[in-house]
Short mmCIF file of C-alpha atoms and ligand atoms in Angstrom, two decimals:
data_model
loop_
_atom_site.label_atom_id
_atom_site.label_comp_id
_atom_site.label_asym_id
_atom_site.label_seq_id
_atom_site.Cartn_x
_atom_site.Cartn_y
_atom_site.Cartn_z
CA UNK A 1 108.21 130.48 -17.60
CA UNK A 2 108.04 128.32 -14.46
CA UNK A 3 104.72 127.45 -12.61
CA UNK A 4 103.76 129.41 -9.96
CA UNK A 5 102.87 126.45 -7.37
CA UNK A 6 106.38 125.66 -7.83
CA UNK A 7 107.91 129.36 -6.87
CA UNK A 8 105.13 128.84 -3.95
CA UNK A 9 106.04 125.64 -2.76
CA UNK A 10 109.74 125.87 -3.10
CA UNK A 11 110.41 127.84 0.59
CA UNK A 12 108.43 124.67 1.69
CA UNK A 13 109.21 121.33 0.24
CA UNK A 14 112.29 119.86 1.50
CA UNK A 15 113.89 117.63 -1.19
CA UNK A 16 115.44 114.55 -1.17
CA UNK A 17 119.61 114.01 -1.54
CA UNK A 18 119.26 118.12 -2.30
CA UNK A 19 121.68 120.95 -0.82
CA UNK A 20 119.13 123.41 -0.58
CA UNK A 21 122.08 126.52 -0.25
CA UNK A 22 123.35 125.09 -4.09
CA UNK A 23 121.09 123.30 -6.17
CA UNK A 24 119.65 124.67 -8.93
CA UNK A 25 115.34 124.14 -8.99
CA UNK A 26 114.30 121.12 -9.83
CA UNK A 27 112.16 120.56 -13.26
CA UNK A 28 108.33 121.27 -13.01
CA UNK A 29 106.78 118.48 -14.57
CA UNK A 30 102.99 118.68 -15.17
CA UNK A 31 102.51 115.15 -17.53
CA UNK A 32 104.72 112.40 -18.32
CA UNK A 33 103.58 109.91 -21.74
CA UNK A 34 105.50 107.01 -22.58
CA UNK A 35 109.26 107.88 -21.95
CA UNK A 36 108.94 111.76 -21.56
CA UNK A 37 108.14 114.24 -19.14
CA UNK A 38 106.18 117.13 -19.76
CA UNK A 39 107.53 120.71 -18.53
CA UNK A 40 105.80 123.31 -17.75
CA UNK A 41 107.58 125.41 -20.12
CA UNK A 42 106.01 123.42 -22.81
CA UNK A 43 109.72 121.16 -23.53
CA UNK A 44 109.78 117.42 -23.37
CA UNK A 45 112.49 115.44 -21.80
CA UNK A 46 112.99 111.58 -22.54
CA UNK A 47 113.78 109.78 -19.10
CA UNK A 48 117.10 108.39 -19.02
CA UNK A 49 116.23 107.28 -15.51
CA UNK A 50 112.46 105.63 -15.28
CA UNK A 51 111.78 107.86 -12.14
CA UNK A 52 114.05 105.80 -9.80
CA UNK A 53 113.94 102.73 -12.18
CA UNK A 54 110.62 102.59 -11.63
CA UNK A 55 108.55 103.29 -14.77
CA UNK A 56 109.47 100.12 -17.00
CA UNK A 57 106.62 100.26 -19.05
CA UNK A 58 106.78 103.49 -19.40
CA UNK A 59 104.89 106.50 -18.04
CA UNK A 60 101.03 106.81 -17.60
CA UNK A 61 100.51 103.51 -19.40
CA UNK A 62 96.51 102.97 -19.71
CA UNK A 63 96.17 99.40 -18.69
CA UNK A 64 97.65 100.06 -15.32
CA UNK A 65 95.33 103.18 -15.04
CA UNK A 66 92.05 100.71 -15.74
CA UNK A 67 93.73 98.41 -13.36
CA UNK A 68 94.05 101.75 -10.67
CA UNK A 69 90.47 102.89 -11.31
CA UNK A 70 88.95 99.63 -11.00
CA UNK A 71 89.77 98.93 -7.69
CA UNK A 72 89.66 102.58 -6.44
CA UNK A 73 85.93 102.00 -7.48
CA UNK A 74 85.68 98.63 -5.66
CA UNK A 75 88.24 99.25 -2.56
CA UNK A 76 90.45 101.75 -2.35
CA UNK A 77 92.04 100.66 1.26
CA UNK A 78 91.34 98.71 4.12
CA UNK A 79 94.41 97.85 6.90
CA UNK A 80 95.47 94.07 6.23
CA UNK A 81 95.65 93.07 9.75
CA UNK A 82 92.40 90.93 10.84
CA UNK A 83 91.05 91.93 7.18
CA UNK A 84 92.10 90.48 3.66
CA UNK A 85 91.40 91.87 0.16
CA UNK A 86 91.71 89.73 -3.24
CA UNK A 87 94.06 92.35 -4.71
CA UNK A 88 96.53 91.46 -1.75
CA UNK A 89 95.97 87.59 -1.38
CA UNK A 90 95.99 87.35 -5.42
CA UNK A 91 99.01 89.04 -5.66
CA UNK A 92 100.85 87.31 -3.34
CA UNK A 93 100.16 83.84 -5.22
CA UNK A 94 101.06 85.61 -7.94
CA UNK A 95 104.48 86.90 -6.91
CA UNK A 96 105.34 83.64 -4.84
CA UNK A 97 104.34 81.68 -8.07
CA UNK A 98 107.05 83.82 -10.52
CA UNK A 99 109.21 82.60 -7.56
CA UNK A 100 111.81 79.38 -6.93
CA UNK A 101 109.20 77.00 -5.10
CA UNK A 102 110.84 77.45 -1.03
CA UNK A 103 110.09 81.23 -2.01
CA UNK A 104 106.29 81.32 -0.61
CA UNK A 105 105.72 83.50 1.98
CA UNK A 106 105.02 87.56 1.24
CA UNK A 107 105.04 90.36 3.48
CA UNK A 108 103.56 93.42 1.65
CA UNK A 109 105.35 97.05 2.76
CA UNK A 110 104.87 100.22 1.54
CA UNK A 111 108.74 101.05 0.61
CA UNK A 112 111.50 99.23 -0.55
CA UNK A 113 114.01 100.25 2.75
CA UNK A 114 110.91 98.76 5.23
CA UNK A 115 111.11 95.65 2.89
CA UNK A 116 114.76 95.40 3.44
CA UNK A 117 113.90 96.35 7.20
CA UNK A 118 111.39 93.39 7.02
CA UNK A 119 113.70 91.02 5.69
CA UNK A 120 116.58 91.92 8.54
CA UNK A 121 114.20 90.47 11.16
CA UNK A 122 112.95 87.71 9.68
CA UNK A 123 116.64 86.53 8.96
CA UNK A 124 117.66 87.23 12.63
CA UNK A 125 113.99 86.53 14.37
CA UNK A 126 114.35 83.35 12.34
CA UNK A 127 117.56 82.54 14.10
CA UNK A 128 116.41 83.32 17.89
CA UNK A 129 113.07 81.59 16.93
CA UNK A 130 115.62 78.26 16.43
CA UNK A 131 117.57 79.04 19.46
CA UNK A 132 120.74 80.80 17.98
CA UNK A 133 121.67 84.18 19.52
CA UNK A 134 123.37 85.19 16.03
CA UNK A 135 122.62 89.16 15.18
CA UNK A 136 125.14 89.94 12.68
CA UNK A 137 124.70 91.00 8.96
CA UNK A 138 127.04 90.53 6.35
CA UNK A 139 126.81 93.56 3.50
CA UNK A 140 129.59 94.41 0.90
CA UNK A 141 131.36 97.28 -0.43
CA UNK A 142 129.23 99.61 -2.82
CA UNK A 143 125.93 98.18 -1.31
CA UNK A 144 122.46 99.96 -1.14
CA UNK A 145 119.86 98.99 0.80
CA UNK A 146 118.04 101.89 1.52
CA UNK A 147 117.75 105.37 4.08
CA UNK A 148 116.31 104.19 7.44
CA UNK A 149 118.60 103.48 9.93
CA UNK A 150 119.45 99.92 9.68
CA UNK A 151 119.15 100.05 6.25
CA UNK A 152 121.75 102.73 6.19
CA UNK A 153 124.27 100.78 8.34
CA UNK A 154 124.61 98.22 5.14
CA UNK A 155 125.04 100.55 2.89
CA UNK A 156 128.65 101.02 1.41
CA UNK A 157 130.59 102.36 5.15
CA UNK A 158 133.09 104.97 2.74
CA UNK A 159 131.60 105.75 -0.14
CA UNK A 160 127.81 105.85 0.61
CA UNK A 161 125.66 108.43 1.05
CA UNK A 162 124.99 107.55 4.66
CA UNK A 163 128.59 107.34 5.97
CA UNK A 164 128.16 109.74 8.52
CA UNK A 165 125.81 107.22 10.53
CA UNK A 166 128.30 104.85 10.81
CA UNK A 167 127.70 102.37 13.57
CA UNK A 168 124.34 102.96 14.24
CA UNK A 169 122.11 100.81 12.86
CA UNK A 170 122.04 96.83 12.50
CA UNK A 171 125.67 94.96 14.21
CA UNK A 172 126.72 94.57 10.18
CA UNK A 173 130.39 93.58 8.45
CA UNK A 174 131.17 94.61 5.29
CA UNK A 175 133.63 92.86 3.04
CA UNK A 176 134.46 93.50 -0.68
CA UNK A 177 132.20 91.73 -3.27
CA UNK A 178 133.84 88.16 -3.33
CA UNK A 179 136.43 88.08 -6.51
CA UNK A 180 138.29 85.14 -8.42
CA UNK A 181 141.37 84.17 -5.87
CA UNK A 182 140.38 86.30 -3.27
CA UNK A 183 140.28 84.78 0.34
CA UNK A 184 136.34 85.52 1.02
CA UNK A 185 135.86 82.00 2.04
CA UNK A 186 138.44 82.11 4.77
CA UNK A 187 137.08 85.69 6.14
CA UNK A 188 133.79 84.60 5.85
CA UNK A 189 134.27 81.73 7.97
CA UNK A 190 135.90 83.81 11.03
CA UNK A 191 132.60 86.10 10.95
CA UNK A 192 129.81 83.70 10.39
CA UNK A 193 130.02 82.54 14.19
CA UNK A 194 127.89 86.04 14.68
CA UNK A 195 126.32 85.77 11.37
CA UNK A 196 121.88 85.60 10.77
CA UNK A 197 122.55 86.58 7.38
CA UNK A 198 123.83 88.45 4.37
CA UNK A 199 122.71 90.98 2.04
CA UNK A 200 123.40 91.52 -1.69
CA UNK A 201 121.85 93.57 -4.64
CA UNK A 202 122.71 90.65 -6.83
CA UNK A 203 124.76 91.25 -9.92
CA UNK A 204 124.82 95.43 -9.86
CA UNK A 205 124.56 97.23 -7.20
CA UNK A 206 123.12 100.24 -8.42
CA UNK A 207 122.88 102.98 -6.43
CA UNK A 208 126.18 102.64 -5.05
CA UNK A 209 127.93 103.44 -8.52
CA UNK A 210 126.08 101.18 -10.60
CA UNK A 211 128.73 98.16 -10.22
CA UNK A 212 128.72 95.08 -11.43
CA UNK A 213 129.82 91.51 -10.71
CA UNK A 214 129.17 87.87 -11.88
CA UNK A 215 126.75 84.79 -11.14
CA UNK A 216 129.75 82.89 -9.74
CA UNK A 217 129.99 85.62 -6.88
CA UNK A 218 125.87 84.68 -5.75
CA UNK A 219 126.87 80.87 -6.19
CA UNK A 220 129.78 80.99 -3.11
CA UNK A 221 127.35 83.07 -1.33
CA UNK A 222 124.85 80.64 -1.67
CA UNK A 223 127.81 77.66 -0.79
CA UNK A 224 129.18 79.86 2.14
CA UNK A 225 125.65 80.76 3.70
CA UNK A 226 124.56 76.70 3.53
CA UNK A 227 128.74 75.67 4.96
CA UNK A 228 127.49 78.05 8.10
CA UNK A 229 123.66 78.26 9.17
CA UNK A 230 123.75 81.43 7.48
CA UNK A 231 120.61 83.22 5.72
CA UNK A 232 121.03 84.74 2.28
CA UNK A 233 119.21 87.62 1.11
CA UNK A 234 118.64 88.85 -1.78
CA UNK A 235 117.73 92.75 -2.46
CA UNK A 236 116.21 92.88 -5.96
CA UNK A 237 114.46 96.08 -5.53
CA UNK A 238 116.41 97.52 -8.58
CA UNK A 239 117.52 94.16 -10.34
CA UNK A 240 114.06 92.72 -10.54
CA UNK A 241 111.74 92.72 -13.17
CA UNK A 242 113.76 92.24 -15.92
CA UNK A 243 116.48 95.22 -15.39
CA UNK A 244 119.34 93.55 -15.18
CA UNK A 245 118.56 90.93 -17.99
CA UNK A 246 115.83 87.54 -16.65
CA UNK A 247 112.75 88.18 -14.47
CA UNK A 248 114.70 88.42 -11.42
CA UNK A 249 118.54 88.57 -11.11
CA UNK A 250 118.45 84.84 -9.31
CA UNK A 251 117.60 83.17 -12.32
CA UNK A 252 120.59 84.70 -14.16
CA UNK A 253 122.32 82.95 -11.07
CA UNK A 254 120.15 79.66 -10.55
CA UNK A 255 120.55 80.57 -7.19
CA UNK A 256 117.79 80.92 -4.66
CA UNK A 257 118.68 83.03 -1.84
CA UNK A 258 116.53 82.87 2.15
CA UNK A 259 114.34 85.72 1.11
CA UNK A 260 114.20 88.05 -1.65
CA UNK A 261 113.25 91.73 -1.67
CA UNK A 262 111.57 93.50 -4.67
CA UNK A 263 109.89 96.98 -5.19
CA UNK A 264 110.09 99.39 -7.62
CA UNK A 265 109.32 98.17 -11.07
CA UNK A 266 106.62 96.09 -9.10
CA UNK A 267 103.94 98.80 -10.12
CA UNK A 268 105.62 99.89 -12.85
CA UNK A 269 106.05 103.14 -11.52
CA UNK A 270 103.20 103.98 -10.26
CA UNK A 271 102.01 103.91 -6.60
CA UNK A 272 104.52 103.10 -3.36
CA UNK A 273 104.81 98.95 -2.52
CA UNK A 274 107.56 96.52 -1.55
CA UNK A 275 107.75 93.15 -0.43
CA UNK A 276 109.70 90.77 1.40
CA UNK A 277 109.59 87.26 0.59
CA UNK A 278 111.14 84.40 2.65
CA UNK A 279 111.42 80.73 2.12
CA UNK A 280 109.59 78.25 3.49
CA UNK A 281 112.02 76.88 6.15
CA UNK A 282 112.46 80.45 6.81
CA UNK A 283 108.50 81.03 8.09
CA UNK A 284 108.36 77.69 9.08
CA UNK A 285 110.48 79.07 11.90
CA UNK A 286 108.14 81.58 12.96
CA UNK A 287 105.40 79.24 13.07
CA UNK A 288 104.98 77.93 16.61
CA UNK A 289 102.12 78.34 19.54
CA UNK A 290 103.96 80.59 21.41
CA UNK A 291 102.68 83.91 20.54
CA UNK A 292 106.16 85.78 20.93
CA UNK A 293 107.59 83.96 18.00
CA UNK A 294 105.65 85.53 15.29
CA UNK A 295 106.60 88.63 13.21
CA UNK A 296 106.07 92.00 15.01
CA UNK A 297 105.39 94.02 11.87
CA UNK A 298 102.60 95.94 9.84
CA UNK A 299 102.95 99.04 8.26
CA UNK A 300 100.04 100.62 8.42
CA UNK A 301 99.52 101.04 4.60
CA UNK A 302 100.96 97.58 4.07
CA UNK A 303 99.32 96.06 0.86
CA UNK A 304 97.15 99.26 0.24
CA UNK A 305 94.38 97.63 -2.43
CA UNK A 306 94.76 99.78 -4.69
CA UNK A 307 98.70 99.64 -5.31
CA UNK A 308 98.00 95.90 -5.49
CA UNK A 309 95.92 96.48 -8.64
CA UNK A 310 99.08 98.46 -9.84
CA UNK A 311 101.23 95.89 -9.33
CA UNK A 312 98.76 93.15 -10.89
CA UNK A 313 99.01 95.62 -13.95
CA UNK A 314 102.60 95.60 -14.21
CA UNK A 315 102.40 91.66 -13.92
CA UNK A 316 100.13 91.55 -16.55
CA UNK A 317 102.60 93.65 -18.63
CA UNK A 318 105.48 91.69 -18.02
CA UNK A 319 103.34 88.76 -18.82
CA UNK A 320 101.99 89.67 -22.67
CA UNK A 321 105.14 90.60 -23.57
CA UNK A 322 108.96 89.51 -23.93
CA UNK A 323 110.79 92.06 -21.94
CA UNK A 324 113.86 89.64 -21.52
CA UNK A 325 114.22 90.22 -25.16
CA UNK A 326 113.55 94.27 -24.28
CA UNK A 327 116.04 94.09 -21.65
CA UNK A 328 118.44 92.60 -24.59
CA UNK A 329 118.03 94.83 -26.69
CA UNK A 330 118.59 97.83 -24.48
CA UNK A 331 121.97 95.87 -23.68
CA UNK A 332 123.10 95.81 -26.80
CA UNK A 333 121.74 99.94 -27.48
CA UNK A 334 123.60 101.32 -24.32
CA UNK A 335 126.86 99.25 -25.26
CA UNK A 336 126.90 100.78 -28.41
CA UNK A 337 126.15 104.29 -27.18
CA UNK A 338 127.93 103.99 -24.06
CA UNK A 339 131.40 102.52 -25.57
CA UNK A 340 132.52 104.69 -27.82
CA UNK A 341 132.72 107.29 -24.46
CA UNK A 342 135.67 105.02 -22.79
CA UNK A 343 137.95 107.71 -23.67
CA UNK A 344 136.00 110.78 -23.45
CA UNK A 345 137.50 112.92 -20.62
CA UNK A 346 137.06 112.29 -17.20
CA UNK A 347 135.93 108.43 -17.64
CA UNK A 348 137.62 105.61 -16.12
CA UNK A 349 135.03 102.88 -17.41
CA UNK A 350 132.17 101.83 -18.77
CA UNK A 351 129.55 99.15 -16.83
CA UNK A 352 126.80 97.85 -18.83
CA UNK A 353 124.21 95.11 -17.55
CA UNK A 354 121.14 94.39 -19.06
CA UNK A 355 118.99 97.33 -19.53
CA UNK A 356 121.72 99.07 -16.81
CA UNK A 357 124.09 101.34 -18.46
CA UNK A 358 126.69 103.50 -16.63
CA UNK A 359 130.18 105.34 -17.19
CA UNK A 360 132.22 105.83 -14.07
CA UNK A 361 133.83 108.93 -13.61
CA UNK A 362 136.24 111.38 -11.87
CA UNK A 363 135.01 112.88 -9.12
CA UNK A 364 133.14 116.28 -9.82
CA UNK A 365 133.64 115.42 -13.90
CA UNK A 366 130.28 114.36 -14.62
CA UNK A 367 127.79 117.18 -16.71
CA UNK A 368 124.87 118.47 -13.95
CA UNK A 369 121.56 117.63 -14.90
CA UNK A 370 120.57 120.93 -16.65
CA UNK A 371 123.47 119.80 -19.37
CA UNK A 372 121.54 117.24 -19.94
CA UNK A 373 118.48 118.41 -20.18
CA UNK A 374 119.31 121.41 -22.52
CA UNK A 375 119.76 117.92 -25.11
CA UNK A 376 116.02 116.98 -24.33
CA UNK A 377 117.40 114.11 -21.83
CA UNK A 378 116.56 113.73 -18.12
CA UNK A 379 119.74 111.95 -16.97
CA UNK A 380 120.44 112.48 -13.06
CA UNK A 381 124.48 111.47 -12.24
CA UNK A 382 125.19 109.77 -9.21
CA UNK A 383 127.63 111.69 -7.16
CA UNK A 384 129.78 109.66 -4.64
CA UNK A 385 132.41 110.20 -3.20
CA UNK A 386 134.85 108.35 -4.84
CA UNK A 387 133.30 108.69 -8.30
CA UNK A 388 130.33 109.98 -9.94
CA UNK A 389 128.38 107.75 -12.56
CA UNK A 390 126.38 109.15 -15.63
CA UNK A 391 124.04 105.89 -16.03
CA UNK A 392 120.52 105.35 -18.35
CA UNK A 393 118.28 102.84 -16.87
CA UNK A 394 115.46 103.85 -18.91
CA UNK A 395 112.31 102.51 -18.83
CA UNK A 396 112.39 99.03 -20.64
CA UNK A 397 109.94 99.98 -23.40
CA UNK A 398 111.82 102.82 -24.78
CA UNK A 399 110.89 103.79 -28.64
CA UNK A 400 114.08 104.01 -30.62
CA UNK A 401 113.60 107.50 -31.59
CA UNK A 402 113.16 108.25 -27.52
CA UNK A 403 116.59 106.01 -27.53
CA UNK A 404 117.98 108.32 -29.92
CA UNK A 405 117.47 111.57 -27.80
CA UNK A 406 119.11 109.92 -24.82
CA UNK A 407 121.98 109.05 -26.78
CA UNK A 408 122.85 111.91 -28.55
CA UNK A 409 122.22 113.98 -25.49
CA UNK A 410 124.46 112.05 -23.33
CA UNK A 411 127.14 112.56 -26.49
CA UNK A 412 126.92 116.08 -26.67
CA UNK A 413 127.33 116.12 -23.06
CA UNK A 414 130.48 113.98 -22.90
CA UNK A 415 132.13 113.02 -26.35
C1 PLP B 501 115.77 101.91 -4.10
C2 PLP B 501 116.39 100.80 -3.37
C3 PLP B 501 116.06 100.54 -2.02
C4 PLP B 501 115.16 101.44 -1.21
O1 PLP B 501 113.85 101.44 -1.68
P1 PLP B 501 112.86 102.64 -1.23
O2 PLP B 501 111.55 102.25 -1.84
O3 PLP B 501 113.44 103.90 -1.80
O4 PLP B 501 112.86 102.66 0.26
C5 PLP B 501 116.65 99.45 -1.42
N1 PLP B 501 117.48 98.63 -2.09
C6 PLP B 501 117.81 98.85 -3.38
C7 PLP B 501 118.71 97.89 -4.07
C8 PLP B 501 117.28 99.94 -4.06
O5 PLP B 501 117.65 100.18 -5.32
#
């Protein structure tokens, strides 16, 4: 029944976030349409998780293809330092004009950690550049930013996946996301002395157990961050693009942080880029005759052409169509399927956002994948330590009758 590249391969490939010694194999997928994969075996799954959150229009969708194939045909690739490509220069306009104004200047990568990377430096290069020695980031509790190393350090010190390589990494603090009454004023002010900036997924923070918190949070980040010299930064790798409700998550907030992050969703899925994008004031600090204050950075498939056309596609998708009311009505679909589970065993609560739906869990209580996917649902739990966290973050043009897989699977699997 399975495919033979895959028995092949297996004593090969090493996976990601796998225990080789336990896991079970993972699904051979030879197509994916719209919302489903296609097994080898002949089944169909409906994606309850948009590859990574990824795929929001869906899988294989033909007007990024065209968009693909027309500049493989043209350009395929050329390296972006000393050389320029429309695909690259256009998009850029085009992201920093979806942006608040001060948001201007983008620096392409080809992952969403090396964007978050990206944006580290500029925040503290940005500081040196202006003569303050500050280093320091600020993350929070239940962050993600990513798997290289400094990326790592913000993630979530306890529960995150990368708590073994504690204190390597970025010089970061973590506190608990601010909350009505607390003291995070006062405990910011005794750490922003060593501050260049801090980092928040604003309003979930998804991969750390798909949490949630309000726009009042962002605004005394933003008041904080202005009280001390420090940079805010935004990482809307997952919350962009309409997951988590509005285009980005800032304009839920009205806030506009030092320099936003965004990847995934940005080519819908379908080829690897990320960008960083800082304020004006923020470049303006770079910008100077002395050679040794500019940006020491260029990944060497930074703004690959053809993943530029990608993106342009998903643009263009998110352009002809409302997926703010998509988002909505996702919203109102996982609080409906997603509720009536706040008593089924092992769940301690349910956590929906926008088109982000999740129940928390006891540890070691949520149903393994192949559960799922005996219901016709790819659904892949998140297993911390302190929880695990059955979510959906579908993509954002999911059929109802797709809709009505995903829900009934994740029933049979939990009610
Ligand atoms: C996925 C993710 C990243 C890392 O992006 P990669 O492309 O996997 O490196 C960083 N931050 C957030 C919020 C993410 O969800």
């Amino acid at each position: 029944m399975t495919a033979d590249w895959l028995d092949r391969g297996q004593a090969h490939v090493w996976r990601p976030y796998c225990q080789h010694a336990t896991a079970p194999a993972p699904l051979p997928v030879v197509g994916a349409h719209g919302c489903r994969l296609h097994l080898a075996d002949g089944r169909q799954l409906v994606d309850g998780t948009a590859s990574w959150w990824t795929a929001a229009h869906g899988y294989n969708h033909p007007h990024l293809r065209a968009r693909m194939q027309a500049q493989l045909e043209q350009l395929p690739h050329v390296a972006f330092g000393g050389l320029a490509h429309e695909a690259g220069y256009s998009l850029a306009a085009r992201l920093a004009a979806l942006l608040p104004d001060p948001l201007r200047h983008v620096f392409f990568t080809e992952s969403g950690s090396v964007a978050v990377e990206v944006a580290l430096k500029m925040a503290m290069q940005a500081q040196a550049n202006r003569g303050s020695a500050r280093r320091g980031v600020l993350a929070f509790a239940g962050a993600y930013h990513g798997d290289t190393f400094a990326t790592m350090s913000l993630c979530d010190p306890h529960d995150g996946m990368h708590h073994a390589f504690r204190g390597l990494g970025v010089p970061v603090e973590h506190l608990p996301v601010p909350r009505d009454g607390d003291d995070f004023e006062a405990r910011f002010a005794a750490l922003a002395p060593s501050l260049a900036c801090v980092i928040i997924e604003p309003l979930v923070q998804c991969a750390g157990g798909m949490r949630m918190h309000s726009v009042s949070v962002l605004h005394r980040l933003r008041a904080v961050c202005d009280a001390h010299d420090v940079l805010l930064v935004f990482d809307e790798i997952a919350t962009g693009f309409y997951r988590v409700g509005r285009r980005f998550a800032l304009e839920e907030a009205g806030v506009v942080p030092d320099v936003v992050v965004v990847g995934k969703a940005l080519t819908g899925g379908s080829l690897p880029l990320a960008a960083a994008i800082a304020s004006e004031e923020v470049f303006s600090a770079f910008h100077h005759a002395d050679a040794s204050r500019a940006l020491q950075h260029g990944p060497t498939y930074m703004a690959n052409a053809v993943a530029c056309a990608a993106a342009h596609g998903s643009l263009d998708l998110f352009e002809r169509d409302d997926y703010g009311a998509h988002a909505a009505k996702l919203e109102g679909w996982l609080r409906a399927t997603l509720e009536p589970l706040r008593d089924a065993a092992g769940v301690r609560a349910v956590n929906v956002r926008g088109a982000v739906g999740a129940l928390v869990m006891q540890p070691g209580s949520a149903p393994s994948s192949d559960r799922f996917a005996a219901h016709g649902a790819f659904v892949r739990p998140l297993r911390l330590r302190a929880a695990d966290v059955v979510y959906l973050m579908p993509p954002l043009l999911l059929p109802d009758a797709d809709a009505e897989v995903l829900a009934a699977a994740v029933h049979a699997c939990l009610g």
